[in-house]
Short mmCIF file of C-alpha atoms and ligand atoms in Angstrom, two decimals:
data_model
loop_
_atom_site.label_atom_id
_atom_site.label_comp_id
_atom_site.label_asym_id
_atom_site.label_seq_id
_atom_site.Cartn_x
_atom_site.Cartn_y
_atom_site.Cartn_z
CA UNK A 1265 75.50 114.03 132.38
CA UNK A 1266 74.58 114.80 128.81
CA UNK A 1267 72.73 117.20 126.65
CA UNK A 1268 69.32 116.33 125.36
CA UNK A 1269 71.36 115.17 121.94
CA UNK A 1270 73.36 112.87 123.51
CA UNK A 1271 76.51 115.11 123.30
CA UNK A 1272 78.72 114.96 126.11
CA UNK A 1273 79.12 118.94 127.57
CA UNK A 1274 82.54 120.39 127.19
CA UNK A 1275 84.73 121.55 129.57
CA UNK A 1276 83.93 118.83 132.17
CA UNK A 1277 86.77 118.27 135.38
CA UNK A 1278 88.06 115.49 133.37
CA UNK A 1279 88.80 117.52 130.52
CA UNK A 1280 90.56 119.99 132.52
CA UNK A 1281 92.60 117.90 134.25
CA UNK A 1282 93.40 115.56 131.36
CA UNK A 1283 94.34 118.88 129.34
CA UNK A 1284 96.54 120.18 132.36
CA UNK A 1285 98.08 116.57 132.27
CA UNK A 1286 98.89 116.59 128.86
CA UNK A 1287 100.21 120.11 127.94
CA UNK A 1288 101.05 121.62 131.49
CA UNK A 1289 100.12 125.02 133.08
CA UNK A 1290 97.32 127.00 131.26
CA UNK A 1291 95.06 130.42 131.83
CA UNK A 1292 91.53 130.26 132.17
CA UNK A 1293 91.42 131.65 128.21
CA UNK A 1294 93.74 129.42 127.11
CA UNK A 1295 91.46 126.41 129.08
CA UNK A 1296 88.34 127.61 127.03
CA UNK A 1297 90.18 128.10 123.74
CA UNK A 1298 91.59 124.10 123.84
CA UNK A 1299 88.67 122.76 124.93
CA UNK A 1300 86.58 124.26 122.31
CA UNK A 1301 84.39 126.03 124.54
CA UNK A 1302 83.06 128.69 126.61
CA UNK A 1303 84.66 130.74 129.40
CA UNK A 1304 81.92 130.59 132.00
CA UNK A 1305 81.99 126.78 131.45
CA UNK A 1306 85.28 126.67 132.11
CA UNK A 1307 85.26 129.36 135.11
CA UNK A 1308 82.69 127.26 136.96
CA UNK A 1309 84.81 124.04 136.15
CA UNK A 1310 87.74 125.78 137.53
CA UNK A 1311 86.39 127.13 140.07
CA UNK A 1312 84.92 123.49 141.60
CA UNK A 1313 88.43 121.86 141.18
CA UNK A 1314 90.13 124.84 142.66
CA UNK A 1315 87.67 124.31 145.86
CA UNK A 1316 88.15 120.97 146.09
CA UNK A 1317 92.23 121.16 146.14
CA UNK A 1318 92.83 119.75 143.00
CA UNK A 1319 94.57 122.71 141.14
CA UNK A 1320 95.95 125.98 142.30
CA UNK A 1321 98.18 128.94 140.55
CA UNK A 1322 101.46 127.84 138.90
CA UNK A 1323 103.40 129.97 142.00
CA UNK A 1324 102.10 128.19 144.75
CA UNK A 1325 103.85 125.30 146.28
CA UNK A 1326 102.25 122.02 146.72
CA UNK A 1327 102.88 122.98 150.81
CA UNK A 1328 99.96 125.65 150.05
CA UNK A 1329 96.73 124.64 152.01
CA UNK A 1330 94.37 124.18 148.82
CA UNK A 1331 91.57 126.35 149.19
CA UNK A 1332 93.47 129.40 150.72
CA UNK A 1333 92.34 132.37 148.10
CA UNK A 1334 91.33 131.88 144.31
CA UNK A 1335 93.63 132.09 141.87
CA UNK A 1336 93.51 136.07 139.82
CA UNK A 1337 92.03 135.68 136.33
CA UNK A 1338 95.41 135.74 134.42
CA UNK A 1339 97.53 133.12 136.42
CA UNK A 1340 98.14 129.91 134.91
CA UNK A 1341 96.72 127.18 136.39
CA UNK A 1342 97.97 124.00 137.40
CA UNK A 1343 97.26 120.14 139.35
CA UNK A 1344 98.15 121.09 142.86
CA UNK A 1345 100.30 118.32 144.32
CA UNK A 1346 96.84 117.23 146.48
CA UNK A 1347 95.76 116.11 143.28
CA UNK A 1348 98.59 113.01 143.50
CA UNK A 1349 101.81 112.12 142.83
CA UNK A 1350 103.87 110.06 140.42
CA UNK A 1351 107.19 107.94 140.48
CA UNK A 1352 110.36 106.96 138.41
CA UNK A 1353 112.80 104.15 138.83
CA UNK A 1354 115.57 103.81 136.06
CA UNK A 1355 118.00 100.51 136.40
CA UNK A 1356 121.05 101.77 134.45
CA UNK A 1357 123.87 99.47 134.11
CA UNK A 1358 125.92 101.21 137.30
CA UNK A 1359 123.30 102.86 139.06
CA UNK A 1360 119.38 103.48 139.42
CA UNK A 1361 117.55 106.67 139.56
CA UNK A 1362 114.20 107.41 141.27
CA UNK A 1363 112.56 110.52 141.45
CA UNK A 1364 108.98 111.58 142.61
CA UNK A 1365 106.88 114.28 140.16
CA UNK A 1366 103.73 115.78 140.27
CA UNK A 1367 101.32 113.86 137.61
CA UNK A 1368 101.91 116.33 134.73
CA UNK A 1369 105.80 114.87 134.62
CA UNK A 1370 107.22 117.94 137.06
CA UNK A 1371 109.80 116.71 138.99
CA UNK A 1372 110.03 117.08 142.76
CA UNK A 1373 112.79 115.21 143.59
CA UNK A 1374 115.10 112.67 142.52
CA UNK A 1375 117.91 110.37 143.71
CA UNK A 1376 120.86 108.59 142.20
CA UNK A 1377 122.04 105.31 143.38
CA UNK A 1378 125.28 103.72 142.43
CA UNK A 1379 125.51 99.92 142.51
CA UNK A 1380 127.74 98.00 141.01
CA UNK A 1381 127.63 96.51 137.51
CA UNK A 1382 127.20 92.98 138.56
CA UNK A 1383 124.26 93.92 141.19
CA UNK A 1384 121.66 91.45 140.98
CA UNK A 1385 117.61 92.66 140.19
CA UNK A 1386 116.64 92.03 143.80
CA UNK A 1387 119.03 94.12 144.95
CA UNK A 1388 118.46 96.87 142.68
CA UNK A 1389 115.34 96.48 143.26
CA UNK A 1390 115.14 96.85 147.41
CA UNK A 1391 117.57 99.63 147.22
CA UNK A 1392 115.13 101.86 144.56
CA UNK A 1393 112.24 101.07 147.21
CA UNK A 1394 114.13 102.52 149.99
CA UNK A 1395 114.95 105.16 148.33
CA UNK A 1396 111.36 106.09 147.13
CA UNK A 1397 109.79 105.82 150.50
CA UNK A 1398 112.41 107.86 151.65
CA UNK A 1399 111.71 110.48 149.10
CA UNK A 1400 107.91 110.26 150.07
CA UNK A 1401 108.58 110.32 153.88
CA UNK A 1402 110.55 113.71 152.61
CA UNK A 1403 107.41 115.37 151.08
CA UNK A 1404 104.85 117.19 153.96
CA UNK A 1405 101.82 115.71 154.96
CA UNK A 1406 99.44 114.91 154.34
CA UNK A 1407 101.02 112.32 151.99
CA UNK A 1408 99.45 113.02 148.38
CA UNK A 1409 98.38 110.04 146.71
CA UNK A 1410 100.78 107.87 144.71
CA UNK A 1411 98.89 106.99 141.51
CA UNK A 1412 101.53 104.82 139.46
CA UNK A 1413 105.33 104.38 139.31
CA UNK A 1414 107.12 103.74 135.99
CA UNK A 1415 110.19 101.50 136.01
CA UNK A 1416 113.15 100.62 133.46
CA UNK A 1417 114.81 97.72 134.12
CA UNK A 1418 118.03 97.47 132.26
CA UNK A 1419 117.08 93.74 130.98
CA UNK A 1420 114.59 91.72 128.69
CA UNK A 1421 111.21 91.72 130.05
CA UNK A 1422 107.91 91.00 129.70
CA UNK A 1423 106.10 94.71 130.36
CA UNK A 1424 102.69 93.11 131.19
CA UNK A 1425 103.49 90.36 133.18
CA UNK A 1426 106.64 91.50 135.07
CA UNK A 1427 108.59 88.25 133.83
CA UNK A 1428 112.41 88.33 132.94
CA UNK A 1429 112.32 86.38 129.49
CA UNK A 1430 116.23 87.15 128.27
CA UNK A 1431 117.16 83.89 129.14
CA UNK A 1432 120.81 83.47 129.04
CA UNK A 1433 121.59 87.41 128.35
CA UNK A 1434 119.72 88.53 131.60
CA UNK A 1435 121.13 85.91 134.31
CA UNK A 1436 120.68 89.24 136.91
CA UNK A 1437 117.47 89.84 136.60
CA UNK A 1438 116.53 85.94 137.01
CA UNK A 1439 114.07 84.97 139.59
CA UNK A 1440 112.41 87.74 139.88
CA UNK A 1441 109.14 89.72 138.98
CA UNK A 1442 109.80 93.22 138.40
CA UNK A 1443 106.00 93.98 138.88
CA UNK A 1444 105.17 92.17 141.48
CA UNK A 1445 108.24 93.26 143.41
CA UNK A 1446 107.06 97.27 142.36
CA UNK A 1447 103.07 96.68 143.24
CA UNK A 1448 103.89 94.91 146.40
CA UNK A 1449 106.32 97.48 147.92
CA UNK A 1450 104.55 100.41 146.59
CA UNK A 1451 100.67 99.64 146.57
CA UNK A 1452 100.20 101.28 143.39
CA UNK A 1453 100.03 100.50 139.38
CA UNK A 1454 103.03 99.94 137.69
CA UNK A 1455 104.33 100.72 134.10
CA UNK A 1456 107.02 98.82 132.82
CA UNK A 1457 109.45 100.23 129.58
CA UNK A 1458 113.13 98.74 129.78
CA UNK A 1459 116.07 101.07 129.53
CA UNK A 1460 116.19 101.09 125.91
CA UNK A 1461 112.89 102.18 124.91
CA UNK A 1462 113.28 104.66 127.69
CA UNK A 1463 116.52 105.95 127.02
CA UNK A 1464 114.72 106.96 123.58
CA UNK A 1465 111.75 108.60 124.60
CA UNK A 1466 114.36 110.43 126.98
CA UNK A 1467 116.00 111.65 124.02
CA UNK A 1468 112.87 112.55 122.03
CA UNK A 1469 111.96 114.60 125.02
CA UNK A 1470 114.89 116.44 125.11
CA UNK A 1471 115.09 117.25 120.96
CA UNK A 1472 114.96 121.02 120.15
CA UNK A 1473 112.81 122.08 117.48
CA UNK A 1474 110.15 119.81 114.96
CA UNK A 1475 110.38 116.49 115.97
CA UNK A 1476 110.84 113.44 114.00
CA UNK A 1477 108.88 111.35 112.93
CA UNK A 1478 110.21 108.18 113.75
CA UNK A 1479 112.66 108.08 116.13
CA UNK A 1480 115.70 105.59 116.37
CA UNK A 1481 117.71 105.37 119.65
CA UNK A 1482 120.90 103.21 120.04
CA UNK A 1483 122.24 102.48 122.60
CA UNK A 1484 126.66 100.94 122.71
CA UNK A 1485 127.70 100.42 126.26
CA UNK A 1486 128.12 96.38 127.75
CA UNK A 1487 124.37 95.52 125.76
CA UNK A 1488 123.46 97.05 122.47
CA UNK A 1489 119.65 97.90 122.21
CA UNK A 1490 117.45 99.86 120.06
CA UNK A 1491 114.18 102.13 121.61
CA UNK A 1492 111.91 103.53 119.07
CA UNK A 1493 109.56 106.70 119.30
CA UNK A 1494 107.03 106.78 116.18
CA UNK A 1495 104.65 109.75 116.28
CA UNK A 1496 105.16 110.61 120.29
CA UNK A 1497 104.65 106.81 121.07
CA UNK A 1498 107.14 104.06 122.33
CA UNK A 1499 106.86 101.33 120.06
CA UNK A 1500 107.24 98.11 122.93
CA UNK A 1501 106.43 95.32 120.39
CA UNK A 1502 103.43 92.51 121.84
CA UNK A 1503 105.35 91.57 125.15
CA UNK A 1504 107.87 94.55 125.05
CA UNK A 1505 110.70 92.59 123.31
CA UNK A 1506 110.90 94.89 120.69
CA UNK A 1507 115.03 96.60 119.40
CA UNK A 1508 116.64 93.88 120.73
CA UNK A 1509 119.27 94.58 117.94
CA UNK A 1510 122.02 93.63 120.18
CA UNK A 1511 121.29 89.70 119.44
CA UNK A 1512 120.09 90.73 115.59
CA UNK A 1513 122.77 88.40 113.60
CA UNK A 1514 125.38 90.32 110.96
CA UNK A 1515 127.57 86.68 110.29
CA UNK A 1516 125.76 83.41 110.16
CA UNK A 1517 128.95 82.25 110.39
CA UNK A 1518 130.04 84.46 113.38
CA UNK A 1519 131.03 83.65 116.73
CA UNK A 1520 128.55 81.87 119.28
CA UNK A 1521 126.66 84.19 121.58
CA UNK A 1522 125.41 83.33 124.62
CA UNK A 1523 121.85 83.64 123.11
CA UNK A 1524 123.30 80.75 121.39
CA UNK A 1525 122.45 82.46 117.80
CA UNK A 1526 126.09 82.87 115.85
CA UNK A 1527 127.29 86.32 114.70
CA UNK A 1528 125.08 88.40 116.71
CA UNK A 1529 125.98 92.11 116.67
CA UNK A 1530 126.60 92.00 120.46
CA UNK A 1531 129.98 90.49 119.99
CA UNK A 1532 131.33 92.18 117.77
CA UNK A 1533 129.86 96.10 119.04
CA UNK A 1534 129.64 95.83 122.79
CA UNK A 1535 131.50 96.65 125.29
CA UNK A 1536 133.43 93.67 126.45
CA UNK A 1537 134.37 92.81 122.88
CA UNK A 1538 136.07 96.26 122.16
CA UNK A 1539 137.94 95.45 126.05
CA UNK A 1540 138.88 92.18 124.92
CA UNK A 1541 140.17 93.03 121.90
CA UNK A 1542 142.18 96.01 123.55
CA UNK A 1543 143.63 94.08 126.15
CA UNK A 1544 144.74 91.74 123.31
CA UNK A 1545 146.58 94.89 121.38
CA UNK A 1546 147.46 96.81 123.85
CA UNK A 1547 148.51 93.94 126.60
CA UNK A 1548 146.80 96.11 129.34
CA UNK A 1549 143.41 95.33 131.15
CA UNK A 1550 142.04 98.97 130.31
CA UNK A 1551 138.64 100.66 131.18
CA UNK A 1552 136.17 101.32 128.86
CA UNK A 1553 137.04 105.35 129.67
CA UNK A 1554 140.78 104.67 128.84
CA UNK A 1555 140.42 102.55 125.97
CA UNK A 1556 137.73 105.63 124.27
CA UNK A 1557 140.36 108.05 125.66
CA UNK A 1558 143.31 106.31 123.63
CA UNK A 1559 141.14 106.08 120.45
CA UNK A 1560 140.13 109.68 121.02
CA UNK A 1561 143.74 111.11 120.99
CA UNK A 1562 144.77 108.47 117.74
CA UNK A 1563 145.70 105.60 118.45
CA UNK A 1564 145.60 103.24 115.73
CA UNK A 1565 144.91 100.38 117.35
CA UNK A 1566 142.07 101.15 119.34
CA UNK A 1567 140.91 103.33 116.34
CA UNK A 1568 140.59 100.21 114.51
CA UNK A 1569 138.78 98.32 117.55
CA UNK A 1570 135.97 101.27 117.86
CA UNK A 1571 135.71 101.61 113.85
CA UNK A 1572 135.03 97.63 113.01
CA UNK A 1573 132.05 98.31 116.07
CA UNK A 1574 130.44 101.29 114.64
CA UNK A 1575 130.83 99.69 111.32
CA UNK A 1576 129.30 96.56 112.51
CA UNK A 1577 126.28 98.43 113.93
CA UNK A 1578 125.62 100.62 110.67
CA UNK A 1579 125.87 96.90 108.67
CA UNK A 1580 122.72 95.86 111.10
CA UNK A 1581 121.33 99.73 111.58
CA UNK A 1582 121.49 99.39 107.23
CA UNK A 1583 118.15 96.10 107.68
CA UNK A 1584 116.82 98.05 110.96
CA UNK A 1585 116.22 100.82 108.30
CA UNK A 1586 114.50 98.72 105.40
CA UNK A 1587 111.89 97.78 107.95
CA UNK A 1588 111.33 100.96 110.01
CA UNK A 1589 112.34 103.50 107.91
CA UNK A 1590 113.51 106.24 110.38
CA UNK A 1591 114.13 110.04 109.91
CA UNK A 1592 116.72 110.31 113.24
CA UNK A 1593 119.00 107.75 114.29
CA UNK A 1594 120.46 108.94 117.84
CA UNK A 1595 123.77 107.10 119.39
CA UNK A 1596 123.86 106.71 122.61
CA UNK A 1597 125.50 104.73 125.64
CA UNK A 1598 129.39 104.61 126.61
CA UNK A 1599 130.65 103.57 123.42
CA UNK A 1600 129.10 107.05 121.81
CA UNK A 1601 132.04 109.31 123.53
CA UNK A 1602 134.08 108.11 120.96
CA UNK A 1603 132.67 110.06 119.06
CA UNK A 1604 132.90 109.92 115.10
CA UNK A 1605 135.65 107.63 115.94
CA UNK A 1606 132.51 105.31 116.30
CA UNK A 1607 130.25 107.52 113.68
CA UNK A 1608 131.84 107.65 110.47
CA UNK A 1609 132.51 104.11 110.33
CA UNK A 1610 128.89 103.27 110.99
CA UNK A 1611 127.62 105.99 108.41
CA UNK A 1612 129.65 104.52 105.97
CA UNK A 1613 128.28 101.03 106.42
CA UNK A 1614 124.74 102.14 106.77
CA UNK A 1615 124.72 104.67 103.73
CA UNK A 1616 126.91 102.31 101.35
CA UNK A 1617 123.88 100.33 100.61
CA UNK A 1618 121.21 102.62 101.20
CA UNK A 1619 117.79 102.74 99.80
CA UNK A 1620 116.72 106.05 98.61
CA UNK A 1621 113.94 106.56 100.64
CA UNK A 1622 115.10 105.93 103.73
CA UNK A 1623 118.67 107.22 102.93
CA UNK A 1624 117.81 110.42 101.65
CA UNK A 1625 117.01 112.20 104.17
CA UNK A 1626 117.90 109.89 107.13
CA UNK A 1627 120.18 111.96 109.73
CA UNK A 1628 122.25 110.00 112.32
CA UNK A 1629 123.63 112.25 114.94
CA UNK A 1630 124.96 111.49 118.81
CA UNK A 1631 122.38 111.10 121.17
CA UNK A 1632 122.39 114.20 123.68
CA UNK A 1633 123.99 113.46 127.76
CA UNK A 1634 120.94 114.02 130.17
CA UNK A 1635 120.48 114.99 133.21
CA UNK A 1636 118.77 112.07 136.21
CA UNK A 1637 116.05 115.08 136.00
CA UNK A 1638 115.51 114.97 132.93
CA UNK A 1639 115.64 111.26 132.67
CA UNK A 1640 112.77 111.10 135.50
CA UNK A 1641 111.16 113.82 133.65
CA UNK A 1642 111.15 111.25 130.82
CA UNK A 1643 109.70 108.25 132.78
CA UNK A 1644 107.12 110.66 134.68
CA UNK A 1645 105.80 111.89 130.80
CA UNK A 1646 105.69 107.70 129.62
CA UNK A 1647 103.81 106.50 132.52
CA UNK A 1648 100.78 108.82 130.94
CA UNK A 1649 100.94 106.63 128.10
CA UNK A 1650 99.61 103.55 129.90
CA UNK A 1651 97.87 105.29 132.78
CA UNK A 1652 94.62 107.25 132.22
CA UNK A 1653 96.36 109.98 135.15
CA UNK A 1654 93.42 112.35 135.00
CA UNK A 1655 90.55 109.04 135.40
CA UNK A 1656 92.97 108.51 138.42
CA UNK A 1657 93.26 111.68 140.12
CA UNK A 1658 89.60 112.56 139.35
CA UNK A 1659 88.64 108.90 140.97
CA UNK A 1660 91.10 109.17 143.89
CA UNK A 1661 89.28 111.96 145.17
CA UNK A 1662 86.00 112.60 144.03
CA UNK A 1663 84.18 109.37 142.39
CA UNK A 1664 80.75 111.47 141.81
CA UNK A 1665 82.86 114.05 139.75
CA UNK A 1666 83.99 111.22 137.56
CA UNK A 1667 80.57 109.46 137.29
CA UNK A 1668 79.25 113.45 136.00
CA UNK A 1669 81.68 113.56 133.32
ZN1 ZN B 2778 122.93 86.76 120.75
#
């Protein structure tokens, strides 16, 4: 429906909803005032969507009949859980997350699942199904709508296809399609973002005050991977092989990887290096938690071990910044409780060589320990990026309110 001009009206269903998608609960004033245009436009939108289920006052429940009373004038409004629901399932390296949220990203529940490290895709995979049909079977029915489930899988993978490409470095995650596996079991779209990139827009999520503009995360545990957040937006690359700095190369001359590049970062800053070398100084098969602990209270010789890391990854972090030219670098994963144990060393080597404009006002600072709610929270707020939510909800339940806007 347009105007005689050709302009489309304001204040359509679709822009409500989109607008509630995007910046949460709002009044009826604060409605008009985004959208640019009158309250009684807005008030009859409202008003329709609040009929038809679709939104109700921020203090009801999603267990509220929709329907039952309108909301008073000065209560925030917000998508009633009739309206759909959306899903999470993170693949860390020792256990996966899933959570369920309402489609603006508020979390209803979530789950942790531990699994052990060497737990193959499939598996993970089956258990984070179970788990997320048990979570829906928990909700009260009717059964809202899913409309899309975003997943990080903790490997190299093609996000449009499904395909594991890593080759060598992801011998897990072979023979399987994460996508298909996700569509099949769950009958609904499916986002994919590995664990990098989504550890990142985790952190971005969770930053306090302005944020930056581009956005560095980097992760040390057993792989060493980059995520990157420019302007609000996770930067995937073409397939979603993007800040795979973990196999970038620091020594041509350097030992063979299993990528079968030489020198690659990975050996000389992940996890089972810094073990391997321990057990060789120490004589002792320790953890990775008692090797950081030793380092932590002084111990020369793991001192030494985390340094040359942290000063390997500033030496690689020092070419990652001459192309992207960040304003926060976060450290993250297992190796980051070490704390500036692992820091100073890689400031040093990052800042030694330095370009100006990059190293002026580049801060690098640890990345922050989050909650499994707020990393659902995080996966709930991506899957908006590649899903048009408010096409979705509007389409799921009322195709003639779509076709009018
Ligand atoms: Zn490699």
């Amino acid at each position: 429906m347009a105007t005689r001009r050709g302009i489309p009206p304001r204040g359509t269903p679709f822009e409500v909803v989109r607008t509630l998608l995007e910046e949460g609960g709002m009044h009826r004033a604060e409605l008009a005032r985004h959208l640019q245009t009158s309250r009684p436009t807005i008030t009859n939108t409202v008003t329709t969507l609040l009929d038809q289920g679709m939104l109700e006052p921020e203090s009801l429940t999603g267990e509220t009949a929709a329907g039952e009373g309108k909301a008073p004038l000065k209560e925030k409004l917000v998508l009633a859980r009739r309206a759909g629901i959306i899903g999470a399932a993170i693949h860390q390296d020792d256990s996966t997350i899933v959570g369920l949220g309402e489609v603006d990203g508020r979390v209803i529940s979530t789950r942790s699942l531990p699994c052990s490290s060497d737990a193959t895709g499939p598996e993970r995979i089956s258990s984070a199904l179970t788990a997320l049909r048990e979570l829906l079977a928990e909700l009260p029915a009717p059964h809202p709508q899913l409309h899309g489930v975003h997943v990080a899988p903790n490997t190299l993978v093609n996000r449009y296809t499904g395909e594991v490409l890593g080759g060598a470095t992801s011998t897990r995650w072979s023979k399987v399609n994460i996508r298909d596996e996700y569509e099949e079991g769950l009958g609904t779209a499916v986002v994919l973002e590995n664990l990098a990139r989504h550890a990142a827009y985790a952190q971005y999520g969770a930053l306090e005050g302005p944020p930056p503009r581009n956005l560095l995360h980097v992760s040390l545990s057993f792989g060493v991977a980059l995520g990157q957040v420019f302007d609000g937006r996770i930067i995937s690359g073409a397939h979603g092989g993007a800040g795979e700095l973990g196999h970038v190369s620091i020594d041509s001359n350097g030992p063979i990887c299993r990528c079968s590049h030489r020198g690659c970062l990975f050996n000389y800053a992940g996890a089972e290096n810094v073990l391997e070398e321990s057990r060789i100084v120490t004589g002792t098969a320790l953890s990775l938690d008692e090797a950081i602990d030793l380092a932590l209270a002084g111990d020369d010789r793991l001192v030494s071990i985390f340094s040359r890391a942290g000063a390997a990854v500033g030496m690689a972090l020092n070419s990652v910044c001459n192309l992207m030219d960040p304003d926060l670098i976060l450290i993250g994963g297992r190796l980051s409780r070490a704390g500036d144990v692992v820091l100073d060393p890689l400031r040093d080597a990052l800042f030694r060589n330095a370009l100006p404009l990059f190293g002026r006002d580049l801060r690098i600072e640890p990345a922050a320990t989050l909650t499994d709610q707020a990393l659902v929270h995080a996966s709930l707020r991506a899957l908006r990026l590649d899903v048009d939510l408010a096409a979705a909800v509007l389409a799921a339940h009322d195709p003639a309110t779509v076709a009018a806007s």
